[in-house]
Amino acid sequence: MDIKEIKSKFPIFTNKVKGKKLVYLDSANSSQKPKVVIDRISNFYSKEFSNVGRSMHSLAVTATNRFEETRDLIKNFINAKFREEIIFTKNATEGINLVATTYGEKFIQDKDEIIITELEHHANYVPWHFLRKRKGAVIKFAECDKQGEVSINSIKQLITNKTKLIAVTHVSNVTGTIMPLSKIIDLAKTKKIPVLIDGCQGAPHIKLDMQKLDCDFYVMSCHKMYGPTGVGILYAKKKWLDELPPYQGGGGMIDEVKKNDISFPESPTKFEAGTLQTAEIVGFAESIRFIENIGIKNITQHEKEITEYGLEKLKKNNSVSIIGDPKERGAIISFTIKGIHPHDIATILDDDGVAIRAGHHCCQILHEKMGIPATARASLGIYNSKEDIDILNESINKCNKVFNN
Amino acid sequence: MDLKELYQEIILDHGKNPRNKKKCDGFNKDAKGNNPLCGDKIHVFLKLNDEKHVEDISFEGEGCAISIASASIMTEIIKGKDFNVAKKILENFINMLKEGSKPSINSLSDNENTTIMSLSGVKQFPMRVKCATLAWHTFLHAAEDNKKVVNTEK
Ligand SMILES: Cc1ncc(COP(=O)(O)O)c(C=O)c1O
């Protein structure tokens, strides 16, 4: 695989940052966009745009077809059984809120329990907290250990006959831990508990197969998948989508509207109220094609190689402590430097054109558990190379110089 | 934009060896401040007498070099000043970071002026201005008995 050539497809890398070459190590936050995706959105607006599914004119037919094509591509990309199982949202956060609201409305009663983990992003905690406030649900946290792993046992011991949902991340956005999803889903199935997976850090890097994984819900954010902002995907098993009430109300999601009652169509229409991000959804089709042209397994392999190189390099750097040591790790390395706060690290790295993220990464529960208020995080995409890691490492050494350590 | 202007010796020194980082004896006012995006937390303790004179000021907290240095510098400069003067210094300081204006405060000694000016480089790093102003806003809340936690993202 020619990474230089792949990287050349991303216009952002032709720009300089503070006169330096951009070393982008913040893809877990959001990935950069290839030219095909940017061009597709622009072309769609120039040549094919109109609103989807509402008018009879030919432009509307084209736009609707393009829009629905993306749904089919996603269905195949994640190997869902039915295209109706793919719901467009504005991001992963909205996907989780949709489930928390509608599933919560129908199935959660006072004292019912929801299991999440200490690794979760706030997006997979706060929506459940709302349910705790609204319905009296109880949230239980499966513990993570020093390595950043959540064992199957720590989940198992929390299950009771009141457990109504298990919601876990696919890959931790701090420690990079790849969760043992199959084990968790198998365990949940024996107790008939539905499982939601926050796939934000999984979908861009790991081959997905919904029929094999057999989870009930899986959410993604397209902007982390070389796609546009403003689009997310909720995969949900059809049986749930048939059973759950609508989420938001408005145009496009109704069947029949009368003064005394309203009926609703089936999924996905039922869950897609109002005009969606038409151009972005059309553009996302190109992101999937981009990923598939490279091959998701090749992406996993390349990122694994760079991650391992990064771990090796940073472990040799005495001033650096790496956060967590999971057996299975995605393309994420979080670290601290002795005596230098992560914000200061980020500012100094930025001076070298190295873009990382510093802070709690929307995981305050995890940072509290580890007893550190903030970490610095380098996260990878398909465009990163070993050279990027070398520049990162040099820049870390510069932090020590600036601070006279 | 020069890193050396941001991380001047004075700042590194205050960041590593912050002054007045404790609960000061006999404080009668306090306030908390958060920077939720970054996780910086600060707690300012103030001993203000009946004449509104700052008899003592201190802080506790966690944060980056800029936020800790700024808090430390603030306590050094504000201690022993009348509240009205302190407020004027604060306004000048914030204007310096936001608009780049030079602080023109007659009541500061040359030494104090040099110290406070060491934070002027922060202006060139817009993402870091909040780190530098957190302690100062929190001081104001304490002095004015504002019970709300300062939140840089509000
Ligand atoms: C694990 C995880 N979950 C959820 C999110 C939220 O994604 P979004 O803000 O796109 O909804 C993120 C993104 O930072 C994430 O890393």
mmCIF file of N, CA, C and O in Angstrom, chain A residues 166-245:
data_model
loop_
_atom_site.group_PDB
_atom_site.id
_atom_site.type_symbol
_atom_site.label_atom_id
_atom_site.label_comp_id
_atom_site.label_asym_id
_atom_site.label_seq_id
_atom_site.Cartn_x
_atom_site.Cartn_y
_atom_site.Cartn_z
ATOM 1 N N ILE A 166 -27.227 -3.037 27.933
ATOM 2 C CA ILE A 166 -25.788 -2.886 28.131
ATOM 3 C C ILE A 166 -25.295 -1.985 27.003
ATOM 4 O O ILE A 166 -25.556 -2.260 25.825
ATOM 5 N N ALA A 167 -24.628 -0.890 27.360
ATOM 6 C CA ALA A 167 -24.151 0.059 26.346
ATOM 7 C C ALA A 167 -22.652 0.241 26.532
ATOM 8 O O ALA A 167 -22.208 0.756 27.555
ATOM 9 N N VAL A 168 -21.874 -0.201 25.549
ATOM 10 C CA VAL A 168 -20.413 -0.144 25.680
ATOM 11 C C VAL A 168 -19.775 0.396 24.410
ATOM 12 O O VAL A 168 -20.339 0.313 23.320
ATOM 13 N N THR A 169 -18.582 0.916 24.577
ATOM 14 C CA THR A 169 -17.848 1.410 23.421
ATOM 15 C C THR A 169 -17.198 0.242 22.690
ATOM 16 O O THR A 169 -16.928 -0.809 23.288
ATOM 17 N N HIS A 170 -16.973 0.413 21.405
ATOM 18 C CA HIS A 170 -16.249 -0.612 20.645
ATOM 19 C C HIS A 170 -14.755 -0.484 20.948
ATOM 20 O O HIS A 170 -14.083 -1.456 21.269
ATOM 21 N N VAL A 171 -14.262 0.764 20.848
ATOM 22 C CA VAL A 171 -12.853 1.053 21.127
ATOM 23 C C VAL A 171 -12.817 2.307 22.005
ATOM 24 O O VAL A 171 -13.499 3.289 21.689
ATOM 25 N N SER A 172 -12.044 2.272 23.088
ATOM 26 C CA SER A 172 -11.940 3.450 23.950
ATOM 27 C C SER A 172 -11.217 4.570 23.218
ATOM 28 O O SER A 172 -10.174 4.351 22.615
ATOM 29 N N ASN A 173 -11.765 5.782 23.307
ATOM 30 C CA ASN A 173 -11.122 6.909 22.632
ATOM 31 C C ASN A 173 -9.979 7.488 23.470
ATOM 32 O O ASN A 173 -9.380 8.479 23.082
ATOM 33 N N VAL A 174 -9.679 6.871 24.618
ATOM 34 C CA VAL A 174 -8.529 7.327 25.419
ATOM 35 C C VAL A 174 -7.436 6.253 25.460
ATOM 36 O O VAL A 174 -6.295 6.505 25.076
ATOM 37 N N THR A 175 -7.792 5.069 25.923
ATOM 38 C CA THR A 175 -6.775 4.018 26.063
ATOM 39 C C THR A 175 -6.612 3.205 24.781
ATOM 40 O O THR A 175 -5.667 2.431 24.657
ATOM 41 N N GLY A 176 -7.549 3.359 23.859
ATOM 42 C CA GLY A 176 -7.490 2.586 22.617
ATOM 43 C C GLY A 176 -7.962 1.144 22.773
ATOM 44 O O GLY A 176 -7.963 0.379 21.804
ATOM 45 N N THR A 177 -8.369 0.765 23.985
ATOM 46 C CA THR A 177 -8.829 -0.599 24.256
ATOM 47 C C THR A 177 -9.901 -1.061 23.270
ATOM 48 O O THR A 177 -10.913 -0.385 23.103
ATOM 49 N N ILE A 178 -9.652 -2.191 22.634
ATOM 50 C CA ILE A 178 -10.707 -2.804 21.822
ATOM 51 C C ILE A 178 -11.481 -3.747 22.736
ATOM 52 O O ILE A 178 -10.921 -4.656 23.339
ATOM 53 N N MET A 179 -12.767 -3.486 22.861
ATOM 54 C CA MET A 179 -13.572 -4.244 23.817
ATOM 55 C C MET A 179 -13.922 -5.633 23.275
ATOM 56 O O MET A 179 -14.098 -5.804 22.071
ATOM 57 N N PRO A 180 -14.057 -6.604 24.181
ATOM 58 C CA PRO A 180 -14.420 -7.964 23.745
ATOM 59 C C PRO A 180 -15.910 -8.048 23.413
ATOM 60 O O PRO A 180 -16.700 -8.642 24.147
ATOM 61 N N LEU A 181 -16.282 -7.460 22.275
ATOM 62 C CA LEU A 181 -17.706 -7.317 21.953
ATOM 63 C C LEU A 181 -18.433 -8.654 21.847
ATOM 64 O O LEU A 181 -19.542 -8.794 22.371
ATOM 65 N N SER A 182 -17.807 -9.629 21.179
ATOM 66 C CA SER A 182 -18.515 -10.899 20.979
ATOM 67 C C SER A 182 -18.855 -11.538 22.319
ATOM 68 O O SER A 182 -19.972 -12.025 22.517
ATOM 69 N N LYS A 183 -17.896 -11.496 23.234
ATOM 70 C CA LYS A 183 -18.144 -12.090 24.562
ATOM 71 C C LYS A 183 -19.282 -11.361 25.276
ATOM 72 O O LYS A 183 -20.125 -11.981 25.925
ATOM 73 N N ILE A 184 -19.254 -10.032 25.171
ATOM 74 C CA ILE A 184 -20.273 -9.247 25.860
ATOM 75 C C ILE A 184 -21.661 -9.543 25.268
ATOM 76 O O ILE A 184 -22.633 -9.749 25.989
ATOM 77 N N ILE A 185 -21.705 -9.610 23.937
ATOM 78 C CA ILE A 185 -22.996 -9.846 23.278
ATOM 79 C C ILE A 185 -23.498 -11.268 23.566
ATOM 80 O O ILE A 185 -24.684 -11.465 23.834
ATOM 81 N N ASP A 186 -22.585 -12.231 23.559
ATOM 82 C CA ASP A 186 -22.983 -13.608 23.892
ATOM 83 C C ASP A 186 -23.566 -13.678 25.294
ATOM 84 O O ASP A 186 -24.614 -14.294 25.521
ATOM 85 N N LEU A 187 -22.852 -13.032 26.216
ATOM 86 C CA LEU A 187 -23.315 -13.022 27.606
ATOM 87 C C LEU A 187 -24.697 -12.373 27.696
ATOM 88 O O LEU A 187 -25.614 -12.917 28.327
ATOM 89 N N ALA A 188 -24.849 -11.228 27.030
ATOM 90 C CA ALA A 188 -26.122 -10.503 27.095
ATOM 91 C C ALA A 188 -27.251 -11.342 26.509
ATOM 92 O O ALA A 188 -28.377 -11.333 27.012
ATOM 93 N N LYS A 189 -26.926 -12.075 25.442
ATOM 94 C CA LYS A 189 -27.969 -12.872 24.783
ATOM 95 C C LYS A 189 -28.515 -13.961 25.693
ATOM 96 O O LYS A 189 -29.712 -14.223 25.700
ATOM 97 N N THR A 190 -27.621 -14.551 26.486
ATOM 98 C CA THR A 190 -28.098 -15.607 27.379
ATOM 99 C C THR A 190 -29.089 -15.033 28.391
ATOM 100 O O THR A 190 -29.914 -15.755 28.932
ATOM 101 N N LYS A 191 -29.000 -13.711 28.633
ATOM 102 C CA LYS A 191 -29.926 -13.089 29.591
ATOM 103 C C LYS A 191 -30.986 -12.244 28.877
ATOM 104 O O LYS A 191 -31.704 -11.476 29.521
ATOM 105 N N LYS A 192 -30.985 -12.305 27.544
ATOM 106 C CA LYS A 192 -31.956 -11.539 26.752
ATOM 107 C C LYS A 192 -31.886 -10.028 26.998
ATOM 108 O O LYS A 192 -32.905 -9.334 27.074
ATOM 109 N N ILE A 193 -30.654 -9.542 27.145
ATOM 110 C CA ILE A 193 -30.468 -8.097 27.342
ATOM 111 C C ILE A 193 -29.938 -7.484 26.044
ATOM 112 O O ILE A 193 -28.934 -7.958 25.514
ATOM 113 N N PRO A 194 -30.595 -6.446 25.535
ATOM 114 C CA PRO A 194 -30.068 -5.809 24.317
ATOM 115 C C PRO A 194 -28.753 -5.079 24.568
ATOM 116 O O PRO A 194 -28.484 -4.624 25.682
ATOM 117 N N VAL A 195 -27.938 -4.995 23.509
ATOM 118 C CA VAL A 195 -26.623 -4.360 23.623
ATOM 119 C C VAL A 195 -26.501 -3.235 22.602
ATOM 120 O O VAL A 195 -26.806 -3.416 21.421
ATOM 121 N N LEU A 196 -26.056 -2.063 23.095
ATOM 122 C CA LEU A 196 -25.747 -0.942 22.207
ATOM 123 C C LEU A 196 -24.234 -0.768 22.163
ATOM 124 O O LEU A 196 -23.579 -0.762 23.202
ATOM 125 N N ILE A 197 -23.703 -0.625 20.953
ATOM 126 C CA ILE A 197 -22.266 -0.384 20.814
ATOM 127 C C ILE A 197 -22.039 1.034 20.298
ATOM 128 O O ILE A 197 -22.607 1.433 19.279
ATOM 129 N N ASP A 198 -21.190 1.787 21.019
ATOM 130 C CA ASP A 198 -20.741 3.087 20.535
ATOM 131 C C ASP A 198 -19.547 2.817 19.624
ATOM 132 O O ASP A 198 -18.446 2.553 20.090
ATOM 133 N N GLY A 199 -19.820 2.855 18.319
ATOM 134 C CA GLY A 199 -18.804 2.427 17.350
ATOM 135 C C GLY A 199 -17.954 3.550 16.779
ATOM 136 O O GLY A 199 -17.254 3.347 15.781
ATOM 137 N N CYS A 200 -17.972 4.714 17.433
ATOM 138 C CA CYS A 200 -17.227 5.870 16.906
ATOM 139 C C CYS A 200 -15.793 5.548 16.552
ATOM 140 O O CYS A 200 -15.297 5.954 15.512
ATOM 141 N N GLN A 201 -15.116 4.840 17.448
ATOM 142 C CA GLN A 201 -13.693 4.552 17.230
ATOM 143 C C GLN A 201 -13.479 3.157 16.649
ATOM 144 O O GLN A 201 -12.343 2.710 16.507
ATOM 145 N N GLY A 202 -14.571 2.478 16.334
ATOM 146 C CA GLY A 202 -14.460 1.165 15.704
ATOM 147 C C GLY A 202 -14.646 1.269 14.200
ATOM 148 O O GLY A 202 -13.787 0.863 13.413
ATOM 149 N N ALA A 203 -15.769 1.867 13.810
ATOM 150 C CA ALA A 203 -16.168 1.892 12.398
ATOM 151 C C ALA A 203 -15.097 2.409 11.430
ATOM 152 O O ALA A 203 -14.969 1.875 10.334
ATOM 153 N N PRO A 204 -14.313 3.429 11.785
ATOM 154 C CA PRO A 204 -13.326 3.912 10.803
ATOM 155 C C PRO A 204 -12.123 2.975 10.640
ATOM 156 O O PRO A 204 -11.345 3.164 9.719
ATOM 157 N N HIS A 205 -11.992 1.989 11.522
ATOM 158 C CA HIS A 205 -10.730 1.228 11.568
ATOM 159 C C HIS A 205 -10.881 -0.286 11.459
ATOM 160 O O HIS A 205 -9.921 -0.967 11.168
ATOM 161 N N ILE A 206 -12.051 -0.786 11.792
ATOM 162 C CA ILE A 206 -12.199 -2.238 11.953
ATOM 163 C C ILE A 206 -13.358 -2.732 11.095
ATOM 164 O O ILE A 206 -14.411 -2.082 11.028
ATOM 165 N N LYS A 207 -13.159 -3.856 10.437
ATOM 166 C CA LYS A 207 -14.205 -4.460 9.616
ATOM 167 C C LYS A 207 -15.448 -4.747 10.464
ATOM 168 O O LYS A 207 -15.369 -5.363 11.524
ATOM 169 N N LEU A 208 -16.591 -4.312 9.979
ATOM 170 C CA LEU A 208 -17.829 -4.524 10.722
ATOM 171 C C LEU A 208 -18.738 -5.507 9.992
ATOM 172 O O LEU A 208 -18.823 -5.500 8.766
ATOM 173 N N ASP A 209 -19.387 -6.343 10.789
ATOM 174 C CA ASP A 209 -20.348 -7.294 10.236
ATOM 175 C C ASP A 209 -21.489 -7.415 11.248
ATOM 176 O O ASP A 209 -21.392 -8.154 12.231
ATOM 177 N N MET A 210 -22.547 -6.651 11.002
ATOM 178 C CA MET A 210 -23.638 -6.590 11.984
ATOM 179 C C MET A 210 -24.315 -7.947 12.173
ATOM 180 O O MET A 210 -24.760 -8.274 13.265
ATOM 181 N N GLN A 211 -24.409 -8.724 11.092
ATOM 182 C CA GLN A 211 -25.109 -10.011 11.235
ATOM 183 C C GLN A 211 -24.298 -10.985 12.065
ATOM 184 O O GLN A 211 -24.844 -11.765 12.840
ATOM 185 N N LYS A 212 -22.979 -10.888 11.926
ATOM 186 C CA LYS A 212 -22.129 -11.783 12.705
ATOM 187 C C LYS A 212 -22.025 -11.290 14.155
ATOM 188 O O LYS A 212 -22.138 -12.064 15.104
ATOM 189 N N LEU A 213 -21.831 -9.976 14.303
ATOM 190 C CA LEU A 213 -21.681 -9.398 15.646
ATOM 191 C C LEU A 213 -22.975 -9.579 16.434
ATOM 192 O O LEU A 213 -22.959 -9.894 17.613
ATOM 193 N N ASP A 214 -24.098 -9.339 15.741
ATOM 194 C CA ASP A 214 -25.416 -9.583 16.324
ATOM 195 C C ASP A 214 -25.730 -8.692 17.528
ATOM 196 O O ASP A 214 -26.406 -9.106 18.467
ATOM 197 N N CYS A 215 -25.232 -7.449 17.495
ATOM 198 C CA CYS A 215 -25.623 -6.498 18.535
ATOM 199 C C CYS A 215 -26.979 -5.911 18.158
ATOM 200 O O CYS A 215 -27.447 -6.084 17.030
ATOM 201 N N ASP A 216 -27.610 -5.227 19.088
ATOM 202 C CA ASP A 216 -28.933 -4.665 18.821
ATOM 203 C C ASP A 216 -28.843 -3.270 18.215
ATOM 204 O O ASP A 216 -29.656 -2.908 17.368
ATOM 205 N N PHE A 217 -27.873 -2.477 18.686
ATOM 206 C CA PHE A 217 -27.689 -1.116 18.187
ATOM 207 C C PHE A 217 -26.191 -0.849 18.008
ATOM 208 O O PHE A 217 -25.384 -1.292 18.831
ATOM 209 N N TYR A 218 -25.858 -0.110 16.960
ATOM 210 C CA TYR A 218 -24.453 0.271 16.733
ATOM 211 C C TYR A 218 -24.464 1.680 16.155
ATOM 212 O O TYR A 218 -25.127 1.928 15.157
ATOM 213 N N VAL A 219 -23.763 2.607 16.801
ATOM 214 C CA VAL A 219 -23.767 3.991 16.300
ATOM 215 C C VAL A 219 -22.398 4.415 15.774
ATOM 216 O O VAL A 219 -21.363 3.941 16.251
ATOM 217 N N MET A 220 -22.426 5.296 14.794
ATOM 218 C CA MET A 220 -21.185 5.790 14.158
ATOM 219 C C MET A 220 -21.308 7.277 13.881
ATOM 220 O O MET A 220 -22.417 7.791 13.738
ATOM 221 N N SER A 221 -20.149 7.935 13.761
ATOM 222 C CA SER A 221 -20.094 9.323 13.306
ATOM 223 C C SER A 221 -19.311 9.366 12.003
ATOM 224 O O SER A 221 -18.139 8.998 11.972
ATOM 225 N N CYS A 222 -19.951 9.814 10.938
ATOM 226 C CA CYS A 222 -19.315 9.772 9.610
ATOM 227 C C CYS A 222 -18.100 10.687 9.517
ATOM 228 O O CYS A 222 -17.197 10.435 8.734
ATOM 229 N N HIS A 223 -18.073 11.760 10.328
ATOM 230 C CA HIS A 223 -16.935 12.679 10.223
ATOM 231 C C HIS A 223 -15.631 12.055 10.714
ATOM 232 O O HIS A 223 -14.553 12.583 10.475
ATOM 233 N N LYS A 224 -15.741 10.934 11.426
ATOM 234 C CA LYS A 224 -14.516 10.232 11.845
ATOM 235 C C LYS A 224 -14.137 9.165 10.816
ATOM 236 O O LYS A 224 -13.158 8.448 10.991
ATOM 237 N N MET A 225 -14.962 9.041 9.768
ATOM 238 C CA MET A 225 -14.781 7.993 8.754
ATOM 239 C C MET A 225 -14.468 8.612 7.403
ATOM 240 O O MET A 225 -14.978 8.173 6.386
ATOM 241 N N TYR A 226 -13.649 9.661 7.401
ATOM 242 C CA TYR A 226 -13.278 10.354 6.156
ATOM 243 C C TYR A 226 -14.504 10.959 5.490
ATOM 244 O O TYR A 226 -14.523 11.173 4.279
ATOM 245 N N GLY A 227 -15.534 11.209 6.293
ATOM 246 C CA GLY A 227 -16.779 11.739 5.738
ATOM 247 C C GLY A 227 -17.091 13.117 6.282
ATOM 248 O O GLY A 227 -16.364 13.660 7.123
ATOM 249 N N PRO A 228 -18.189 13.685 5.791
ATOM 250 C CA PRO A 228 -18.579 15.041 6.189
ATOM 251 C C PRO A 228 -19.064 15.116 7.634
ATOM 252 O O PRO A 228 -19.482 14.101 8.210
ATOM 253 N N THR A 229 -19.020 16.302 8.203
ATOM 254 C CA THR A 229 -19.629 16.523 9.523
ATOM 255 C C THR A 229 -21.142 16.545 9.349
ATOM 256 O O THR A 229 -21.653 16.687 8.239
ATOM 257 N N GLY A 230 -21.838 16.384 10.455
ATOM 258 C CA GLY A 230 -23.302 16.495 10.415
ATOM 259 C C GLY A 230 -24.032 15.218 10.060
ATOM 260 O O GLY A 230 -25.250 15.223 9.932
ATOM 261 N N VAL A 231 -23.300 14.121 9.867
ATOM 262 C CA VAL A 231 -23.969 12.851 9.564
ATOM 263 C C VAL A 231 -23.512 11.760 10.532
ATOM 264 O O VAL A 231 -22.314 11.587 10.766
ATOM 265 N N GLY A 232 -24.482 11.062 11.066
ATOM 266 C CA GLY A 232 -24.189 9.893 11.882
ATOM 267 C C GLY A 232 -25.072 8.757 11.395
ATOM 268 O O GLY A 232 -26.013 8.963 10.623
ATOM 269 N N ILE A 233 -24.733 7.555 11.857
ATOM 270 C CA ILE A 233 -25.542 6.401 11.479
ATOM 271 C C ILE A 233 -25.917 5.638 12.734
ATOM 272 O O ILE A 233 -25.075 5.388 13.603
ATOM 273 N N LEU A 234 -27.196 5.306 12.801
ATOM 274 C CA LEU A 234 -27.641 4.365 13.821
ATOM 275 C C LEU A 234 -28.030 3.095 13.100
ATOM 276 O O LEU A 234 -28.936 3.109 12.256
ATOM 277 N N TYR A 235 -27.321 2.007 13.406
ATOM 278 C CA TYR A 235 -27.789 0.697 12.969
ATOM 279 C C TYR A 235 -28.621 0.128 14.118
ATOM 280 O O TYR A 235 -28.194 0.181 15.283
ATOM 281 N N ALA A 236 -29.795 -0.371 13.807
ATOM 282 C CA ALA A 236 -30.584 -1.052 14.837
ATOM 283 C C ALA A 236 -31.283 -2.245 14.206
ATOM 284 O O ALA A 236 -31.712 -2.182 13.046
ATOM 285 N N LYS A 237 -31.369 -3.318 14.938
ATOM 286 C CA LYS A 237 -32.076 -4.496 14.437
ATOM 287 C C LYS A 237 -33.522 -4.124 14.122
ATOM 288 O O LYS A 237 -34.160 -3.387 14.884
ATOM 289 N N LYS A 238 -34.009 -4.678 13.029
ATOM 290 C CA LYS A 238 -35.336 -4.303 12.552
ATOM 291 C C LYS A 238 -36.399 -4.496 13.629
ATOM 292 O O LYS A 238 -37.303 -3.673 13.768
ATOM 293 N N LYS A 239 -36.264 -5.556 14.405
ATOM 294 C CA LYS A 239 -37.317 -5.816 15.412
ATOM 295 C C LYS A 239 -37.437 -4.638 16.392
ATOM 296 O O LYS A 239 -38.533 -4.316 16.852
ATOM 297 N N TRP A 240 -36.326 -3.983 16.673
ATOM 298 C CA TRP A 240 -36.391 -2.827 17.572
ATOM 299 C C TRP A 240 -37.034 -1.644 16.869
ATOM 300 O O TRP A 240 -37.848 -0.926 17.446
ATOM 301 N N LEU A 241 -36.637 -1.445 15.622
ATOM 302 C CA LEU A 241 -37.155 -0.287 14.899
ATOM 303 C C LEU A 241 -38.663 -0.418 14.691
ATOM 304 O O LEU A 241 -39.391 0.577 14.654
ATOM 305 N N ASP A 242 -39.134 -1.644 14.572
ATOM 306 C CA ASP A 242 -40.590 -1.844 14.455
ATOM 307 C C ASP A 242 -41.279 -1.506 15.768
ATOM 308 O O ASP A 242 -42.395 -1.007 15.785
ATOM 309 N N GLU A 243 -40.597 -1.789 16.845
ATOM 310 C CA GLU A 243 -41.245 -1.654 18.152
ATOM 311 C C GLU A 243 -41.122 -0.279 18.789
ATOM 312 O O GLU A 243 -41.997 0.149 19.541
ATOM 313 N N LEU A 244 -39.997 0.409 18.497
ATOM 314 C CA LEU A 244 -39.748 1.676 19.188
ATOM 315 C C LEU A 244 -40.642 2.795 18.644
ATOM 316 O O LEU A 244 -40.927 2.831 17.451
ATOM 317 N N PRO A 245 -41.050 3.723 19.520
ATOM 318 C CA PRO A 245 -41.831 4.872 19.052
ATOM 319 C C PRO A 245 -40.927 5.841 18.287
ATOM 320 O O PRO A 245 -39.708 5.738 18.380
#
